[in-house]
PDB file of C-alpha atoms in Angstrom:
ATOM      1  CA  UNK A   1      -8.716 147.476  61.837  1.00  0.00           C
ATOM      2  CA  UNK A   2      -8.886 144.269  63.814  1.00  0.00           C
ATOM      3  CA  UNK A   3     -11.419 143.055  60.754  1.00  0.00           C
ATOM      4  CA  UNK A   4      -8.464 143.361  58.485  1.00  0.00           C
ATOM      5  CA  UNK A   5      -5.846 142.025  60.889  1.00  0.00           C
ATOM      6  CA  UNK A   6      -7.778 138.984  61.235  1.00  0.00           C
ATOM      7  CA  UNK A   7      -8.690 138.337  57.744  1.00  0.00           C
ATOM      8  CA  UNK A   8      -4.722 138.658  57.160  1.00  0.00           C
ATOM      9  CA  UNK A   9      -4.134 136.072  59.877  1.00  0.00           C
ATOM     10  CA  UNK A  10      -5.732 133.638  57.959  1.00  0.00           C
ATOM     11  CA  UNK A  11      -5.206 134.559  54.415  1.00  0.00           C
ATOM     12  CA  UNK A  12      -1.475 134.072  56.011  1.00  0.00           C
ATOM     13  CA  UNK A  13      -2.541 130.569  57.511  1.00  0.00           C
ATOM     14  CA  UNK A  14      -4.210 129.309  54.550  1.00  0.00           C
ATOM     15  CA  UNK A  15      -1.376 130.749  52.473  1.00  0.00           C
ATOM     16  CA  UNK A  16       1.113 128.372  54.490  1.00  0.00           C
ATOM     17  CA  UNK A  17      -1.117 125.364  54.789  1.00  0.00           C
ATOM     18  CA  UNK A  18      -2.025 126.075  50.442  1.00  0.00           C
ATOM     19  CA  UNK A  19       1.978 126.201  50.081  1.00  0.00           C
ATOM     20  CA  UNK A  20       2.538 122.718  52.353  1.00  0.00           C
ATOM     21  CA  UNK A  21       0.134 120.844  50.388  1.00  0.00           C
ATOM     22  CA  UNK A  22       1.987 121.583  47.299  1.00  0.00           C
ATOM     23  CA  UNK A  23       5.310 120.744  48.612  1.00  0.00           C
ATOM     24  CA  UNK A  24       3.845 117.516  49.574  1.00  0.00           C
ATOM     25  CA  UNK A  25       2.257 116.762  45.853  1.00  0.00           C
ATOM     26  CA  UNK A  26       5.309 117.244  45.082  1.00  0.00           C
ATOM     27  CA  UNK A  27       6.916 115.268  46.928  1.00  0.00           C
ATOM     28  CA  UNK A  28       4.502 112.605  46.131  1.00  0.00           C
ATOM     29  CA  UNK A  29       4.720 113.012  42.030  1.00  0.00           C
ATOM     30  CA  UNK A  30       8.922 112.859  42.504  1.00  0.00           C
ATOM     31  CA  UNK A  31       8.029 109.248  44.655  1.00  0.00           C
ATOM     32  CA  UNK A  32       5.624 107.909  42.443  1.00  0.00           C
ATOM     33  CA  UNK A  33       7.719 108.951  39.127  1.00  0.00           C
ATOM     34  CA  UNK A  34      11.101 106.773  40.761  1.00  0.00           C
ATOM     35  CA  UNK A  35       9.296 104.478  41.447  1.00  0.00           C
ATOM     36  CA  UNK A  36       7.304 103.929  37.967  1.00  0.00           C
ATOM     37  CA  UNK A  37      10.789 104.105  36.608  1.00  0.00           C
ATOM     38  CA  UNK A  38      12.003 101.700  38.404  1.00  0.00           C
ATOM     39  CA  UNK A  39       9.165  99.284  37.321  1.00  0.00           C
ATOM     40  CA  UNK A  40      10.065 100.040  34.551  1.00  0.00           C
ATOM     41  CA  UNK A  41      13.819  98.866  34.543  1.00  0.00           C
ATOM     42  CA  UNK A  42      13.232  96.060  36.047  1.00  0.00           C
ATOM     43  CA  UNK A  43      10.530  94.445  33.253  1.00  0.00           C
ATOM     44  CA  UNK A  44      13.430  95.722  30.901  1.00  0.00           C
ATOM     45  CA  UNK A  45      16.712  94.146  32.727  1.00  0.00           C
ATOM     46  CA  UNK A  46      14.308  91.254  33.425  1.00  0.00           C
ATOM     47  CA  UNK A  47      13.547  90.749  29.146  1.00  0.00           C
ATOM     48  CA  UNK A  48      17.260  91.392  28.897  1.00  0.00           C
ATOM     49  CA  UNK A  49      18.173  88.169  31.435  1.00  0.00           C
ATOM     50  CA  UNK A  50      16.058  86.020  29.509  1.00  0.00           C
ATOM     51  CA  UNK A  51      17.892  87.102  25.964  1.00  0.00           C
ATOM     52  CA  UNK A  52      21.084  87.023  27.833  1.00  0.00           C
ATOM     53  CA  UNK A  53      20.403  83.281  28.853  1.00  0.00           C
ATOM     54  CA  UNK A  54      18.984  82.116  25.266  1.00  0.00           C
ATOM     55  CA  UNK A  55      22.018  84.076  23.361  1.00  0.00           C
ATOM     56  CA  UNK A  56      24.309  81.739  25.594  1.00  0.00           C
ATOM     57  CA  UNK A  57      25.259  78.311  24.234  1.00  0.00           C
ATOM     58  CA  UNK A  58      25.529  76.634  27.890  1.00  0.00           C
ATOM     59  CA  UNK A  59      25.800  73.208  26.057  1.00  0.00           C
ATOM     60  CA  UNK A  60      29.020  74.405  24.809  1.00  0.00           C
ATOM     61  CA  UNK A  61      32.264  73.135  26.363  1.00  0.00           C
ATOM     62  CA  UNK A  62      33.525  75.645  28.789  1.00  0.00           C
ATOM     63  CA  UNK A  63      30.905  78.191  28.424  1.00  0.00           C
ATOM     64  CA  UNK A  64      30.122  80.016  31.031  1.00  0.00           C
ATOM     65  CA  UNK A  65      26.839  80.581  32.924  1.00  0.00           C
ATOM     66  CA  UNK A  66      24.571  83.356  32.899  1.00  0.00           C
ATOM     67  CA  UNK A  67      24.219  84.340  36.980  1.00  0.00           C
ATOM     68  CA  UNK A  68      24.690  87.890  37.236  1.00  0.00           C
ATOM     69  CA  UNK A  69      23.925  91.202  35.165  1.00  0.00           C
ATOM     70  CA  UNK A  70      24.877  94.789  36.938  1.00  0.00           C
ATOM     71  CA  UNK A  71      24.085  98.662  35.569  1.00  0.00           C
ATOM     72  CA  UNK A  72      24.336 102.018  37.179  1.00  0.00           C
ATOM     73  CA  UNK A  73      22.058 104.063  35.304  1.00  0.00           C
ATOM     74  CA  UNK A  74      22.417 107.935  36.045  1.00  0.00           C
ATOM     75  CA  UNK A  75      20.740 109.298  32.679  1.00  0.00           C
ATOM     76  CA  UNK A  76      17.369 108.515  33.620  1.00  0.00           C
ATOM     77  CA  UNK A  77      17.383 111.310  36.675  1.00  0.00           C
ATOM     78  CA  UNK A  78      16.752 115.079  36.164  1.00  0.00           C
ATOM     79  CA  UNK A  79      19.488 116.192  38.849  1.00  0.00           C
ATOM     80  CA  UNK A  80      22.135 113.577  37.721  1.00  0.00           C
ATOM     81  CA  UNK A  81      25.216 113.894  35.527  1.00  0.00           C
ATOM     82  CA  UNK A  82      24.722 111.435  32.222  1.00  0.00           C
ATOM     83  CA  UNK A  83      27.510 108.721  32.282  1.00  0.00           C
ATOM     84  CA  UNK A  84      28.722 108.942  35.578  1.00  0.00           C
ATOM     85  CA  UNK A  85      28.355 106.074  37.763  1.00  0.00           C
ATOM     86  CA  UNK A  86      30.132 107.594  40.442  1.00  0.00           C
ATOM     87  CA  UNK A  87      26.486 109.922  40.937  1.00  0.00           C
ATOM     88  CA  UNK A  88      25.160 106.927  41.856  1.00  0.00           C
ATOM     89  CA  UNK A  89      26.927 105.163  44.736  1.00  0.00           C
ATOM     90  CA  UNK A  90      27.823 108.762  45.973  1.00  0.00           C
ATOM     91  CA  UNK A  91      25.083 111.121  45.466  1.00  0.00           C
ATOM     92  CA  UNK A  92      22.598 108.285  44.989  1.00  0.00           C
ATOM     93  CA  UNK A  93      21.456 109.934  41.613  1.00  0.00           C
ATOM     94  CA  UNK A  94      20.287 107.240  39.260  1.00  0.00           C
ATOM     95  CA  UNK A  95      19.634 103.907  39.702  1.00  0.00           C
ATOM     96  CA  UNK A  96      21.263 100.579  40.591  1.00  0.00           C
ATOM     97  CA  UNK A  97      20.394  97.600  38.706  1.00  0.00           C
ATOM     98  CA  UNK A  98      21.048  93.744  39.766  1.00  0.00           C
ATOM     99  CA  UNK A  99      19.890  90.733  38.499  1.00  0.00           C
ATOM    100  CA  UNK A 100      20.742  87.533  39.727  1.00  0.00           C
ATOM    101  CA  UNK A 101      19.745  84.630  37.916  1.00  0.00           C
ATOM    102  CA  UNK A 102      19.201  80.661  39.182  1.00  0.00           C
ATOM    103  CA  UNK A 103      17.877  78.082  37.542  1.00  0.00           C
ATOM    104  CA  UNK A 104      15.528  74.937  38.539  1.00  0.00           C
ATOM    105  CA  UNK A 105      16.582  71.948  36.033  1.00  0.00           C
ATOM    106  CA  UNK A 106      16.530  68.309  35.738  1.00  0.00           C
ATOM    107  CA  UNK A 107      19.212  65.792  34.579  1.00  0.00           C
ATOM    108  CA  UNK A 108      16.542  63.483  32.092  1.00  0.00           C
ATOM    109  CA  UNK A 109      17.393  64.286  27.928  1.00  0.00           C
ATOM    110  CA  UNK A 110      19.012  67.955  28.993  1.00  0.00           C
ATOM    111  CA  UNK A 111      19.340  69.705  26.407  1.00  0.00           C
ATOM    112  CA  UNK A 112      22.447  71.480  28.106  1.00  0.00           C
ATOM    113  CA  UNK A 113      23.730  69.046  30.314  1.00  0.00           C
ATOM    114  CA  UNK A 114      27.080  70.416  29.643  1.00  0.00           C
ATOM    115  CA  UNK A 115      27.557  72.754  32.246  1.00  0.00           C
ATOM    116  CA  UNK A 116      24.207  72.872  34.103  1.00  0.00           C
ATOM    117  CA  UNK A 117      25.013  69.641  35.080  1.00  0.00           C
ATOM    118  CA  UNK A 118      29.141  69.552  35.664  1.00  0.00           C
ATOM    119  CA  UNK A 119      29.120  72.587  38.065  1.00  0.00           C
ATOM    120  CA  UNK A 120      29.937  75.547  35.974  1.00  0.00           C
ATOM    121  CA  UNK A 121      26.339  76.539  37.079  1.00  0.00           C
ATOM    122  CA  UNK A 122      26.609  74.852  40.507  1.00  0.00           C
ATOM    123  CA  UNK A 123      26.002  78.203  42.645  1.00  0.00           C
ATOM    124  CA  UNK A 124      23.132  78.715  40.717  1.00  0.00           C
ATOM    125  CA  UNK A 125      21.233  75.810  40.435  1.00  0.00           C
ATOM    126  CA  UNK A 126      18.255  76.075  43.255  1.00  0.00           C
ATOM    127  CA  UNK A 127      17.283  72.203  43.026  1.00  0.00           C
ATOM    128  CA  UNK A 128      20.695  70.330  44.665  1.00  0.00           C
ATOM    129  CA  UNK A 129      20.595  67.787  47.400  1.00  0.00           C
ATOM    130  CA  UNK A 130      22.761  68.031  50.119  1.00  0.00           C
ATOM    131  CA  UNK A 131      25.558  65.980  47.719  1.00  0.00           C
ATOM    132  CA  UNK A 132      25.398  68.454  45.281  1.00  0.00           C
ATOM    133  CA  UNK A 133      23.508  66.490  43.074  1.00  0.00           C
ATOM    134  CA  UNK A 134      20.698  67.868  40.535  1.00  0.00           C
ATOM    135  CA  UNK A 135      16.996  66.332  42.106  1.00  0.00           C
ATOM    136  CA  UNK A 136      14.742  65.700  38.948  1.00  0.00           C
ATOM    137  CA  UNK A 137      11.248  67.098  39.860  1.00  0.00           C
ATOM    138  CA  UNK A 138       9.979  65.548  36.961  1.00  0.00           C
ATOM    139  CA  UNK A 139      11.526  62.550  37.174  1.00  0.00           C
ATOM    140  CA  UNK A 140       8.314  60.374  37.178  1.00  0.00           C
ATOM    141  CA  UNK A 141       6.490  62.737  34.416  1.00  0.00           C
ATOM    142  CA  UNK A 142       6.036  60.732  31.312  1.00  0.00           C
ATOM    143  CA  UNK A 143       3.243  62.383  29.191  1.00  0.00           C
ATOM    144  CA  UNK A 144       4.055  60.126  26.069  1.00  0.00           C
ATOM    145  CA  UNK A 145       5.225  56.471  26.061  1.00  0.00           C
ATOM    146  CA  UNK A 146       8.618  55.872  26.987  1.00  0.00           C
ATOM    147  CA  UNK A 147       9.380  59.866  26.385  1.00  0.00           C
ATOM    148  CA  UNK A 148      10.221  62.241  29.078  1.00  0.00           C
ATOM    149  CA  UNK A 149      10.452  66.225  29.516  1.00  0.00           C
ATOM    150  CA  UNK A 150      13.813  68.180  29.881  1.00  0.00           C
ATOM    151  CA  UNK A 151      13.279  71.093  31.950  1.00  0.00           C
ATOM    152  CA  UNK A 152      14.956  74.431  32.239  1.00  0.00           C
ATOM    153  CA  UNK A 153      13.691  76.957  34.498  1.00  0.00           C
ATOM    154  CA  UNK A 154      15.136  80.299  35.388  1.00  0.00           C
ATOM    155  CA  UNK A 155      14.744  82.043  38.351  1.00  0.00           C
ATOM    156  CA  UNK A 156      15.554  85.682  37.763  1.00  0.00           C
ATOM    157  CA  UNK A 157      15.509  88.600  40.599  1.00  0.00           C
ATOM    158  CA  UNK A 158      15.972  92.202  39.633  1.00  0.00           C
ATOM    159  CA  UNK A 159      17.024  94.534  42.414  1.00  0.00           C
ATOM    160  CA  UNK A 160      16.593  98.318  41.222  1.00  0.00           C
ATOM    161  CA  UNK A 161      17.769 100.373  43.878  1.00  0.00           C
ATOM    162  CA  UNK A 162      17.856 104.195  44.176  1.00  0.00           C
ATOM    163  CA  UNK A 163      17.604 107.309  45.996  1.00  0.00           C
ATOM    164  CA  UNK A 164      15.023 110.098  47.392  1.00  0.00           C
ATOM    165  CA  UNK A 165      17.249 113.199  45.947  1.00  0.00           C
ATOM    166  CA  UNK A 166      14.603 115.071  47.763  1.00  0.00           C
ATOM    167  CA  UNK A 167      15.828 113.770  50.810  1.00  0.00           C
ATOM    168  CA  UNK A 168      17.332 116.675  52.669  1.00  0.00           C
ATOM    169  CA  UNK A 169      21.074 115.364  52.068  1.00  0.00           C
ATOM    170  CA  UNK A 170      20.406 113.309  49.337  1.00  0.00           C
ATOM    171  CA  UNK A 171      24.134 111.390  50.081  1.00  0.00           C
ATOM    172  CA  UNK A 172      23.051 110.278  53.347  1.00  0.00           C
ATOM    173  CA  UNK A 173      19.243 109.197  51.915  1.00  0.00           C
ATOM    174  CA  UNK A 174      18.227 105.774  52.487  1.00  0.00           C
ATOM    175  CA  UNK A 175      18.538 103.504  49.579  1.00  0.00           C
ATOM    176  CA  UNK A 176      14.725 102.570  48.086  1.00  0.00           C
ATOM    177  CA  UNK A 177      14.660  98.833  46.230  1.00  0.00           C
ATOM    178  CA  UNK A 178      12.136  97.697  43.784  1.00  0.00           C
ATOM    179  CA  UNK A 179      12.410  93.585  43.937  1.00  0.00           C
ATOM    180  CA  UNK A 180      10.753  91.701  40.895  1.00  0.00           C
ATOM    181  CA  UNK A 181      11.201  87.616  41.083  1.00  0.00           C
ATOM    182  CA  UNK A 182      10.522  86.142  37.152  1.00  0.00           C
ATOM    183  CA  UNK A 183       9.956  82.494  36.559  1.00  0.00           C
ATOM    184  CA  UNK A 184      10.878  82.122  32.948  1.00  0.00           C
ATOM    185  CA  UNK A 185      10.949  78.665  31.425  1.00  0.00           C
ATOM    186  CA  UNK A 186      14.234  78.512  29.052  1.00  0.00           C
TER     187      UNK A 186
END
């Protein structure tokens, strides 16, 4: 009798400790596949910014400036309802995307001096002096006689930020965000 009773005891206790180390696989896989997606977005919303900014004419008079791209995306997540990007900032289904974009550029044969130049890009341009005034890196580069190099540089940040729905109250979870910096020359 005790035989049994103690071979119950821990069939019970390996039972329990078998059943936590599922829960935390588990747990782990539901991490590791939020997190793979939002690799994922980001190397996408990243390609995007850089179509976004060659699509735009910013030689153009008056055009305006790529700086800023935003998406809530709730049909990539099992537990959240497609289309509704109220899931995400309340429930925390989803994901957030932001991308904010800067650019490093010079003043020398610009090809669109237009408005990276006259201020319409102003709060994004990461190479001003204290005057406001564009400071050409490559001022000094000549690689050919009497030629010199325009340069347009983009700086582009994706923020991808989302939930752990397995958090107990998944409302009151802590927001998780995947950061990816791009340097794409333009």
């Amino acid at each position: 009798m005790l035989t049994a009773i103690a071979v119950m005891l821990i069939m019970g206790l390996l039972s329990g400790y078998i059943l936590n180390t599922s829960a935390g696989t588990g747990e782990e896989t539901f991490a590791q596949y939020h997190k793979e997606q939002a690799v994922l977005l980001s190397e996408a919303y990243t390609e995007a910014a850089i179509l976004n900014i060659l699509n735009t004419d910013m030689a153009a008079v008056g055009a305006a400036c790529v700086q800023n791209m935003q998406a809530d995306i709730t049909t990539l997540d099992q537990g959240g309802v497609a289309g509704v990007a109220a899931d995400v900032a309340n429930l925390g289904r989803g994901y957030h995307v932001d991308v904010r974009i800067r650019y490093i550029t010079n003043t020398i044969n610009n090809p669109r001096p237009t408005n990276i130049t006259t201020g319409n890009c102003a709060g994004g341009i990461l190479n001003l002096d204290a005057g406001g005034n564009i400071i050409n890196y490559n001022h000094s580069f000549v690689p050919v006689a009497g030629a010199t190099i325009a340069h347009l540089a983009a700086v582009i940040d994706v923020y991808v930020r989302y939930k752990n729905v397995a958090y107990p109250n998944p409302a009151n979870a802590p927001w998780v965000t995947y950061h990816r910096r791009t340097l794409q020359k333009i």
